Coordinates of C-alpha atoms and ligand atoms in Angstrom, one line a residue:
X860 CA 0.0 0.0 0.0
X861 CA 1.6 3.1 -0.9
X862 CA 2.2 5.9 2.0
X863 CA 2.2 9.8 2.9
X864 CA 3.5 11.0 6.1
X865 CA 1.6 14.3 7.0
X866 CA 2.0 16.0 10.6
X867 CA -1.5 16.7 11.1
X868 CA -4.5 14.7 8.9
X869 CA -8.2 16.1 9.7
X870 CA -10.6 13.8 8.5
X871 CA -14.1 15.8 7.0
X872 CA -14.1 19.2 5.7
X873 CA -17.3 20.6 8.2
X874 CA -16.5 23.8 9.5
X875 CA -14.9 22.0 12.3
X876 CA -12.0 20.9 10.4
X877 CA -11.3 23.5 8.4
X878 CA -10.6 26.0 11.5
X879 CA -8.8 23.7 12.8
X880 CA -6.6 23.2 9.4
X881 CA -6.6 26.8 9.1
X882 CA -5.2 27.2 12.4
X883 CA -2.9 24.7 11.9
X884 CA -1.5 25.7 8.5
X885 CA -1.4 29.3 10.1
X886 CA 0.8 28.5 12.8
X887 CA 3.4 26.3 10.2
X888 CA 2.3 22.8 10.3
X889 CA 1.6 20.6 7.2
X890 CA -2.1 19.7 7.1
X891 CA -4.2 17.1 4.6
X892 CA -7.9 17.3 5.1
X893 CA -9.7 14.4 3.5
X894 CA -13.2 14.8 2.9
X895 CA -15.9 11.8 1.8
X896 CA -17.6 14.0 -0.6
X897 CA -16.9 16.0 -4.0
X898 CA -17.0 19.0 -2.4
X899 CA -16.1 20.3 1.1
X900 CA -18.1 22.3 3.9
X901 CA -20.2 19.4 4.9
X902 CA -23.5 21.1 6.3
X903 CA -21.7 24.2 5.3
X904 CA -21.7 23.9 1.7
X905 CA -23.5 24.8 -1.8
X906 CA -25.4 22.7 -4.3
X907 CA -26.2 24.7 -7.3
X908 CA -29.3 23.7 -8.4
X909 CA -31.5 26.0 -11.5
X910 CA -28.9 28.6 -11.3
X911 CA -29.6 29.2 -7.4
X912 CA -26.7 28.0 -4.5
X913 CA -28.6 26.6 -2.1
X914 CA -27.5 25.6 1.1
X915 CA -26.6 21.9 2.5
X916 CA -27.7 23.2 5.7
X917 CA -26.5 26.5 7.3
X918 CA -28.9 29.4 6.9
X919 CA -26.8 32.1 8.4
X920 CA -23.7 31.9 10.5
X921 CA -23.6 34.1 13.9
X922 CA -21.5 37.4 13.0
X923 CA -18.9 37.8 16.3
X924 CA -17.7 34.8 17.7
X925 CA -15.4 32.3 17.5
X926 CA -16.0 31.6 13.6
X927 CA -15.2 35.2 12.8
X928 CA -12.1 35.8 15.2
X929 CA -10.8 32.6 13.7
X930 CA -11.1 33.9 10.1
X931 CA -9.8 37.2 11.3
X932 CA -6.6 35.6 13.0
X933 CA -5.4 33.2 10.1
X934 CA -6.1 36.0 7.4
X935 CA -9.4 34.7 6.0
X936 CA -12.1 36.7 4.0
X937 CA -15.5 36.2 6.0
X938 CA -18.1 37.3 3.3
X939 CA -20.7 37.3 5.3
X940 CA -23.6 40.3 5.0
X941 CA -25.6 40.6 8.1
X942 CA -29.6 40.5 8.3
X943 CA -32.2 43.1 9.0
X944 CA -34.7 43.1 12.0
X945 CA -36.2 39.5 12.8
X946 CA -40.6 40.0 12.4
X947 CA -42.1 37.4 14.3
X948 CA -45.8 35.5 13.2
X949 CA -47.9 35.2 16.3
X950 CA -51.4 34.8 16.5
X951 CA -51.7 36.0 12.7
X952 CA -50.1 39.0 13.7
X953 CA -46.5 40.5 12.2
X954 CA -44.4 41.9 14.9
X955 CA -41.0 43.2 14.7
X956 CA -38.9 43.1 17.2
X957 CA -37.7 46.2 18.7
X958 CA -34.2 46.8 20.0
X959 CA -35.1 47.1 23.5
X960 CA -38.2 45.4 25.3
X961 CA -38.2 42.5 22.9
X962 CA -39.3 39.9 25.0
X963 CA -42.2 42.4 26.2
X964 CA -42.9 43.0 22.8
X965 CA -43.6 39.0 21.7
X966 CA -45.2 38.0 25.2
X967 CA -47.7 41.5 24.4
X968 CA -48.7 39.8 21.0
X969 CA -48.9 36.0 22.4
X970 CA -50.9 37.1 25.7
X971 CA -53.1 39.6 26.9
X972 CA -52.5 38.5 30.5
X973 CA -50.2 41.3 31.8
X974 CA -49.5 39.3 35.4
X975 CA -48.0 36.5 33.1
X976 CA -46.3 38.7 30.3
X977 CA -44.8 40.8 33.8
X978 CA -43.9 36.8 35.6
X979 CA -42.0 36.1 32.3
X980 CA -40.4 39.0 31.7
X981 CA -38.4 38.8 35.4
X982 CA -37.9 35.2 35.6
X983 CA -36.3 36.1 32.1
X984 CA -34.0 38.8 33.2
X985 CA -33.2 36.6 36.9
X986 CA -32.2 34.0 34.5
X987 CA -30.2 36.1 32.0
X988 CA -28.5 38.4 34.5
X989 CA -28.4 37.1 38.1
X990 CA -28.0 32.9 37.6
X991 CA -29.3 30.6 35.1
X992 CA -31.8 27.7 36.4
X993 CA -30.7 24.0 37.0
X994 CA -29.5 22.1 34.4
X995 CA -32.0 19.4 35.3
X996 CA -35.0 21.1 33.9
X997 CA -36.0 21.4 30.2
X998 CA -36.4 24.6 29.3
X999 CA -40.5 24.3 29.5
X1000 CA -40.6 22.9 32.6
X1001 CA -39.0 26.6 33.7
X1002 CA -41.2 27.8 31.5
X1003 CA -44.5 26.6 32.9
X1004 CA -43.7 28.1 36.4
X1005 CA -44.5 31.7 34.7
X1006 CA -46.2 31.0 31.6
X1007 CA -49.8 29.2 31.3
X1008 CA -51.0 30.3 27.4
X1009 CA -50.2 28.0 24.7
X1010 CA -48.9 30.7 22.6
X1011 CA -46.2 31.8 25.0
X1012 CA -45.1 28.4 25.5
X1013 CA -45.1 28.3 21.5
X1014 CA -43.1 32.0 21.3
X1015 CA -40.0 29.9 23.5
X1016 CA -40.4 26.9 21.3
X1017 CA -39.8 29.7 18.2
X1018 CA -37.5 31.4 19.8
X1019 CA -35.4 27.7 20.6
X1020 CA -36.2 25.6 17.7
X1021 CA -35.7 28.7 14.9
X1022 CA -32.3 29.5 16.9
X1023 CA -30.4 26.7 18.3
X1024 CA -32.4 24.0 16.5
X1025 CA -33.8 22.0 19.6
X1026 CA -37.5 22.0 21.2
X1027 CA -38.2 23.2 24.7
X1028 CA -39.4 20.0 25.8
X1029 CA -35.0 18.7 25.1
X1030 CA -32.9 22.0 25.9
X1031 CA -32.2 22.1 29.6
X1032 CA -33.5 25.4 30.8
X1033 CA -29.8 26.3 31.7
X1034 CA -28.5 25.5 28.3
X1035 CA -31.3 27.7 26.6
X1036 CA -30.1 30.6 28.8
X1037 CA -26.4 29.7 28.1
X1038 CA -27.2 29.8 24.3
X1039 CA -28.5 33.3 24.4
X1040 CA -26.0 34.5 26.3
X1041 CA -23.3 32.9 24.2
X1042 CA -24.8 33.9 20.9
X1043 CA -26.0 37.1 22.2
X1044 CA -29.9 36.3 22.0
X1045 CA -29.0 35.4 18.1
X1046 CA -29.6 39.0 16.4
X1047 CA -27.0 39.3 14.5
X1048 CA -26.2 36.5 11.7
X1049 CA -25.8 36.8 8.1
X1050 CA -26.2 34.9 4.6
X1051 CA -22.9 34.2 2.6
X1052 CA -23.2 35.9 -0.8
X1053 CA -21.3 33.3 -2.6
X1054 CA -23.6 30.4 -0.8
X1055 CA -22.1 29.2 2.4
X1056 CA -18.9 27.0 0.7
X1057 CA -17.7 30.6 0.8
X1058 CA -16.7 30.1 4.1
X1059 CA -15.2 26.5 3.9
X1060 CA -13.5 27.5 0.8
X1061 CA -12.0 30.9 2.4
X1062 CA -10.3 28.5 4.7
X1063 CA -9.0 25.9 2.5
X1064 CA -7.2 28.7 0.4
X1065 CA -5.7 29.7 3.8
X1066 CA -4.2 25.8 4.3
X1067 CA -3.1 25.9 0.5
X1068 CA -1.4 29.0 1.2
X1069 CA 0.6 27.1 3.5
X1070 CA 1.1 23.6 1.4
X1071 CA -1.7 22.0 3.2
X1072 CA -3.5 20.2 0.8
X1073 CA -7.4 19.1 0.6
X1074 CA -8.4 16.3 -1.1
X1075 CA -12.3 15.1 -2.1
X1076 CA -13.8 12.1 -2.8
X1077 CA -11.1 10.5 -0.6
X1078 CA -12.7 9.2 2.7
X1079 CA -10.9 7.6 5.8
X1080 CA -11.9 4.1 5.9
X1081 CA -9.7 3.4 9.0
X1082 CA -8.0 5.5 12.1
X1083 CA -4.8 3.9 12.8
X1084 CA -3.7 3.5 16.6
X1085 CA -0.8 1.5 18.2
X1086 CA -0.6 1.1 22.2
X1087 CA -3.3 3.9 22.4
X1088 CA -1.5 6.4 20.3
X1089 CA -3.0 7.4 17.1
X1090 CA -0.2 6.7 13.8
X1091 CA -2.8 7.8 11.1
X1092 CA -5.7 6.6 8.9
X1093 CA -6.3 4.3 6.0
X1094 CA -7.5 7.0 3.4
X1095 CA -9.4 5.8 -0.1
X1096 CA -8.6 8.1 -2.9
X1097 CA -8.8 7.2 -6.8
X1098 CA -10.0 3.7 -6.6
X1099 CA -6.9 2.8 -4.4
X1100 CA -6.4 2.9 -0.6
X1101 CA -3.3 4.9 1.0
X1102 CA -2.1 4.9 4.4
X1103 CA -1.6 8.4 5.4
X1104 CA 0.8 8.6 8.3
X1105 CA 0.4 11.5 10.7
X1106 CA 1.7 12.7 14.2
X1107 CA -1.8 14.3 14.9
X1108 CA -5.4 12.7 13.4
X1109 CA -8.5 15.2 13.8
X1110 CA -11.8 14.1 13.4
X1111 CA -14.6 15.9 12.0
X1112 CA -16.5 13.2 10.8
X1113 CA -19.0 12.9 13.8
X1114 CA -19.1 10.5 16.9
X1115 CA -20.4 7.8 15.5
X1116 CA -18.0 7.0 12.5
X1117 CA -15.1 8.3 14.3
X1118 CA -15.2 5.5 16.8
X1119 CA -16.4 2.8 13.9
X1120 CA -13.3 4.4 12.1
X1121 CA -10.6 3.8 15.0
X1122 CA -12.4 0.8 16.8
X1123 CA -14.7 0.8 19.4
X1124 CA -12.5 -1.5 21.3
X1125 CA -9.7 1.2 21.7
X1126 CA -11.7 3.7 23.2
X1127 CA -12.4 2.2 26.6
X1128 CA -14.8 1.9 28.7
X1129 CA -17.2 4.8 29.4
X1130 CA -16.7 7.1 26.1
X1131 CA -18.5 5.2 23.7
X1132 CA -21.8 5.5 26.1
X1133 CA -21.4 9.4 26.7
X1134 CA -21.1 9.8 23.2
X1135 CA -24.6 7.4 23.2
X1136 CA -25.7 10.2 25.7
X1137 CA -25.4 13.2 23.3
X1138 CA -29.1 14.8 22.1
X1139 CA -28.8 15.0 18.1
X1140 CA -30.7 17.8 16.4
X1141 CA -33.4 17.4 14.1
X1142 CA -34.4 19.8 11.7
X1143 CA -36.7 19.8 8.1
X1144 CA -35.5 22.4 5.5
X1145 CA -37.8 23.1 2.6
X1146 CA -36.3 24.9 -0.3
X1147 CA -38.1 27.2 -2.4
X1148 CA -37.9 29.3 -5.5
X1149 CA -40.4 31.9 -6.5
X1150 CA -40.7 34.4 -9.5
X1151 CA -42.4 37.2 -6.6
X1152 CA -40.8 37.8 -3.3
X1153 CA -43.1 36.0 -0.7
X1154 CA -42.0 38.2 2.1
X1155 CA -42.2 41.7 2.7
X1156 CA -38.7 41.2 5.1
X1157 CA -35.5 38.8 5.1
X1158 CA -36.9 36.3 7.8
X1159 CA -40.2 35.6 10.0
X1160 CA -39.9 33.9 13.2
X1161 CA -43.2 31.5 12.7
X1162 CA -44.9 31.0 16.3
X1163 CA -47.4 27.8 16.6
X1164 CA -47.8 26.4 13.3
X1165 CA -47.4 22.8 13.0
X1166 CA -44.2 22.5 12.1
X1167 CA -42.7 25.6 10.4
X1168 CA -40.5 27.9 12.6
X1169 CA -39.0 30.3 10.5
X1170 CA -38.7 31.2 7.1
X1171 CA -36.0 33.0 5.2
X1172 CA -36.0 34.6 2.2
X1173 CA -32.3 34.9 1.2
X1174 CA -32.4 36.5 -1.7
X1175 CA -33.5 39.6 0.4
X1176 CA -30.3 39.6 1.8
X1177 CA -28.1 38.6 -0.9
X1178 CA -29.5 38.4 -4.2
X1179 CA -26.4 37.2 -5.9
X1180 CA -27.9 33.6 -4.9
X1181 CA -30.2 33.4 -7.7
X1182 CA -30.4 34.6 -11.4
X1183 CA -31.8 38.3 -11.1
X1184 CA -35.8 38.4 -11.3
X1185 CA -35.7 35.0 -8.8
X1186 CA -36.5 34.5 -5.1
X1187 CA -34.6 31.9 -3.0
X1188 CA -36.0 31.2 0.5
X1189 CA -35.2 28.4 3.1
X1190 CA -38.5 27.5 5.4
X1191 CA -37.0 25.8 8.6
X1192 CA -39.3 23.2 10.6
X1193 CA -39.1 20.9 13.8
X1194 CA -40.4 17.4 13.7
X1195 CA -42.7 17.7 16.5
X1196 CA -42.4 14.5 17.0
X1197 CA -38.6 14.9 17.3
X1198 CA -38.1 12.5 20.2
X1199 CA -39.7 9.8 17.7
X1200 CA -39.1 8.4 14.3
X1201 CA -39.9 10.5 11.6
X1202 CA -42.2 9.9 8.8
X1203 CA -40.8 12.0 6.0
X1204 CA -43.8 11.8 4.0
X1205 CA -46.2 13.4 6.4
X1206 CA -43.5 15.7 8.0
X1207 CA -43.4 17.7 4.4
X1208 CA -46.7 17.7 3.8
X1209 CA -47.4 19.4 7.3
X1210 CA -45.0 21.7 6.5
X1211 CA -46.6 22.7 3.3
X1212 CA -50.0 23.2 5.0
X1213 CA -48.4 25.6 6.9
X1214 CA -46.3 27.7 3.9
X1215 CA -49.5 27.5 2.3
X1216 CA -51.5 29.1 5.3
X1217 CA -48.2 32.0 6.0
X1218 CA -47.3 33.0 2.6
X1219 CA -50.2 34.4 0.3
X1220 CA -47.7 33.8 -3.3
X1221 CA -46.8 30.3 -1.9
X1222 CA -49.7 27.9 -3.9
X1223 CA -49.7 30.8 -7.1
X1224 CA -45.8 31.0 -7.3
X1225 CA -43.9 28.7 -5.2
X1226 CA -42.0 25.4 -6.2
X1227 CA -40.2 23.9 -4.0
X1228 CA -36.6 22.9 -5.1
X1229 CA -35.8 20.4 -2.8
X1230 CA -36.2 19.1 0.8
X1231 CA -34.1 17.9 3.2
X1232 CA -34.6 16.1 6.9
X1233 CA -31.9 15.9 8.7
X1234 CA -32.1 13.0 11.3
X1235 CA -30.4 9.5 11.6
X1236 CA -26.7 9.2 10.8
X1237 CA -27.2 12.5 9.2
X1238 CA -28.7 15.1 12.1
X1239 CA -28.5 18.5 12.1
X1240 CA -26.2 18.6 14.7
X1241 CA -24.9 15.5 16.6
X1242 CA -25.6 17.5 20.3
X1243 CA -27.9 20.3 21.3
X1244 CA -26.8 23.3 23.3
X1245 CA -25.8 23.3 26.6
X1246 CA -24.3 19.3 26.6
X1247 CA -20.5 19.1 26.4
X1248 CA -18.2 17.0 25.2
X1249 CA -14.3 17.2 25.1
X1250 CA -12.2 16.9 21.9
X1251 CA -9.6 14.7 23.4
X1252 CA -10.8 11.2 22.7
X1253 CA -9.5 8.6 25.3
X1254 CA -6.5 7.8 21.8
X1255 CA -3.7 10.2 22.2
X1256 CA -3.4 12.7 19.3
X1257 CA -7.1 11.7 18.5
X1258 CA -9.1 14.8 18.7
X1259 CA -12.8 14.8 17.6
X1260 CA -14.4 17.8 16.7
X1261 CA -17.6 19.3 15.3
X1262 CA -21.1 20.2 16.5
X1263 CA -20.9 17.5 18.4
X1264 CA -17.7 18.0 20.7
X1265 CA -18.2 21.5 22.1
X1266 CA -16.6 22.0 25.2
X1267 CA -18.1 25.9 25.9
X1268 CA -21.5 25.1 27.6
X1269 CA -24.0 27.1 25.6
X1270 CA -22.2 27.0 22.3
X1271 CA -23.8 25.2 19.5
X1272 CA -24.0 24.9 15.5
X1273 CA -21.5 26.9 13.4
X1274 CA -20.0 28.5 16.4
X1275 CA -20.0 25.5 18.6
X1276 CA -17.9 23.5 15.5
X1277 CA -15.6 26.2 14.9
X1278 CA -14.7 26.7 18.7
X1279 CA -14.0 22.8 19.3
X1280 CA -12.0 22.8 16.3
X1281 CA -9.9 25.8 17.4
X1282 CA -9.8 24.2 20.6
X1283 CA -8.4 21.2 19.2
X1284 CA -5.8 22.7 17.0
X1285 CA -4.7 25.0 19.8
X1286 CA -4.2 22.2 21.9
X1287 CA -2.5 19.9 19.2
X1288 CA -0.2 22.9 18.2
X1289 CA 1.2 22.9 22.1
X1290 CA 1.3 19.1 21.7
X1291 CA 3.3 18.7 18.6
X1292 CA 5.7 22.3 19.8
X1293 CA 7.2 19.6 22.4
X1294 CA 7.0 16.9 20.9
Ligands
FAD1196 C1 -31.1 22.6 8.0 C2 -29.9 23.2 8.8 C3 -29.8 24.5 9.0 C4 -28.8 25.0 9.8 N1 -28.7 26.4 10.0 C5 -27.7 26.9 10.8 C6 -27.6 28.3 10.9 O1 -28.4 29.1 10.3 N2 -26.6 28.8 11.7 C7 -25.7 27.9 12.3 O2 -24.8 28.4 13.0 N3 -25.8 26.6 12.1 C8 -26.8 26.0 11.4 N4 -26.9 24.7 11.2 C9 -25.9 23.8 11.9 C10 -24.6 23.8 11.2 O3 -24.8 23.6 9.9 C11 -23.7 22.7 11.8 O4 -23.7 22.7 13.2 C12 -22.2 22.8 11.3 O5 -22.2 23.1 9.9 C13 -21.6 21.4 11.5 O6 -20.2 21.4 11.2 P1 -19.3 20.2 11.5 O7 -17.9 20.8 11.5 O8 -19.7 19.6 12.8 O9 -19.3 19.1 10.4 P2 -20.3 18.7 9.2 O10 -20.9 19.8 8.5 O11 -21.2 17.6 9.8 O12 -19.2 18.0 8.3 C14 -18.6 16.7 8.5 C15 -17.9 16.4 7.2 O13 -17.2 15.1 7.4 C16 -17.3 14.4 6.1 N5 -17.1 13.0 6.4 C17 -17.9 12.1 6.9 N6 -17.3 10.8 7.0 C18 -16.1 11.0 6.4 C19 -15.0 10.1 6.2 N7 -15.0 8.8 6.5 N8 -13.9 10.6 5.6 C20 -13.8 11.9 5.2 N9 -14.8 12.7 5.4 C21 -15.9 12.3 6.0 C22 -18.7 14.7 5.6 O14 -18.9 14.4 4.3 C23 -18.8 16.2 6.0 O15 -18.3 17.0 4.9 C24 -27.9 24.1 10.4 C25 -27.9 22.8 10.1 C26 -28.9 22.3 9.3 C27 -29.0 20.8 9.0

């Protein structure tokens, strides 16, 4: 079998390990990212499909942050323009949030109960600026000590699913308070004009700037380890399999196939079953195309529908997405049924109810381009906010990184990848400096 000897080899291109290669590559050592697919960015990516990019999954990444200092350290472009004002749908009403007295605001338009709108509002700012609550409640079991009207409880689930991509029957109410505060209550996000593989791709010319190199259609088939030491990963590329040798193995390519990859066997006891313990995120895009806007703004916040939490219409933000004259928008939804299977079939069609129902244009000038659930061995993110998990693995110089190994409680999504990938790559830096 032939052989390449690399000091670091990240394995999968999400966000995760491109921040990490980028850091790498910035601070002088020889990277090779190998990535499963024919193009790179994993959730983070473009399909171009009837002249529009649409997304494989990111809407907007968070402006500030770890993502953007990281970009801004290792000389990156971070094309990202930011959104306008989120306008929330509650009880068939538009409301748009204001810069101060939001929460006031929503609860105004959800309930006319001022002794519950005044109960939430406190327990809201106790929670945000005094201490957060336990981390063994769910976020609407806090809620239901203030709130008692189905549309307030719906406003939070809004507010949760539409932002951090979880229910409040699943986020702990202390990692839903975490999440605001980390993300700064989620105003400020943008679209990528390019489509999101901007962002991957920014990076990857930052690795090739430093003779890192990135190769797709190659995955790892197998992560090497001798006496509990990582030595590198059995890599398929062009028909033929390579061993790739390397003093430090990242992995980016989620829990679940980074242990199949390495062995379950050589990860002890213990790891394996936290990683079992780790909430994955479901989410339902729905991606549509339309010859008429079918929003008067960039993005609703849907509250109570059946499934629909949010739509955006991207081409409001960035019209370089789609061929002039042409609308692109991304509806997000929840399985409600998110702690159970999923039936795809009926999950759509719900959703569809509902676009038909919120936008007027939808049946007259609407198709939908594609669809996408994101569940299984494929989830929207393999943890929800506020759960932890380290990037050491229990294999030396085996780091594992991505949505689902983020060490800063209240981090999730883009952010949470790109900090445990810069956490890894700062600690495997050290590592490899005295070595
Ligand atoms: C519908 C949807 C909307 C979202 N919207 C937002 C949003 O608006 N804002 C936000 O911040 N986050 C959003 N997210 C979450 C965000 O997309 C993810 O948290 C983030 O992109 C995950 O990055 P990652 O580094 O963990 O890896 P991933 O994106 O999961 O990438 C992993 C990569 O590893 C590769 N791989 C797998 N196996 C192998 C192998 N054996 N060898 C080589 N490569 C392999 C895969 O092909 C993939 O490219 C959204 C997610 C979804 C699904």
């Amino acid at each position: 079998m032939a052989k390449k000897q690399v000091e670091v080899l990240i394995i999968g291109s999400g966000i995760a390990g491109m921040c990490a290669g980028a850091y790498l590559s910035h601070e002088g050592y020889k990277v090779l990212v190998v990535e499963a697919l024919p193009r790179i960015g994993g959730h983070c990516s473009t399909i171009e499909y009837n002249g529009i990019k649409c997304t494989t999954g990111v809407v907007g990444p968070g402006l500030g942050g770890p993502l953007e200092e990281l970009f801004q350290h290792v000389g990156a472009e971070f094309n990202v323009r930011k959104c306008g004002i989120p306008h929330y749908l509650i009880n068939g009403k538009v409301v748009e949030l204001p810069a101060k007295g939001g929460l006031r605001a929503l609860l105004s338009a959800a309930t006319d109960d001022e002794d519950e709108i005044e109960g939430v509002v406190r327990a809201f700012a106790r929670a945000m600026n005094w201490a957060p609550p336990p981390e063994t409640i769910t976020m609407k079991e806090w809620l239901l000590q203030f709130a008692k009207t189905k549309s307030v409880l719906d406003l939070f689930q809004t507010m949760a699913a539409a932002t951090a991509i979880v229910g409040i029957d699943q986020i702990s109410a202390k990692g839903f308070f975490l999440f605001l505060k980390q993300h700064r209550g989620f105003r400020d996000w943008g679209v990528c004009p390019e489509g999101s593989i901007a962002l991957p791709s920014s990076l990857a010319k930052v690795i090739e700037r430093h003779e890192g190199k990135i190769w797709t259609n190659s995955p790892a088939i197998h992560i090497l380890s001798e006496d509990g030491k990582v030595t590198g990963a059995i890599v398929r590329r062009g028909g033929k399999e390579l061993e790739v040798k390397a003093s430090v193995v990242i992995s980016n390519c989620g829990p679940g196939r980074t242990v199949a990859l390495a062995g379950k066997e050589n990860f002890g006891k213990g790891y394996v079953e936290a990683l079992g313990r780790l909430t994955p995120a479901r989410a339902i895009g729905i991606h549509i195309k339309s010859e008429v806007p079918l929003l008067d703004y960039d993005h609703l916040l849907v509250v109570g529908a059946r499934r629909v939490n949010a739509i955006f219409q991207l081409t409001s933000v960035c019209p370089e997405l789609a061929p002039p004259g042409t609308h692109y928008l991304v509806a997000g939804a929840d399985p409600v049924s998110s702690l159970n299977p999923i039936e795809a079939r009926e999950e759509i069609d719900l959703c569809l109810q509902d676009l038909r129902e919120i936008l007027p244009a939808f049946e007259s000038h609407a198709e939908v381009l594609m669809t996408g659930i994101y569940h299984g061995d494929w989830p929207a993110m393999f943890s929800i906010a506020g759960q932890a998990m380290p990037q050491r693995t229990p294999i030396v110089n085996l780091y594992a990184v991505g949505d689902g190994f983020i060490s800063e409680p209240g981090m999730t999504a883009m952010a949470g990848a790109a900090q445990s990938g810069i956490a890894a790559a700062k600690d495997a830096a050290t590592r490899l400096k005295h070595a």
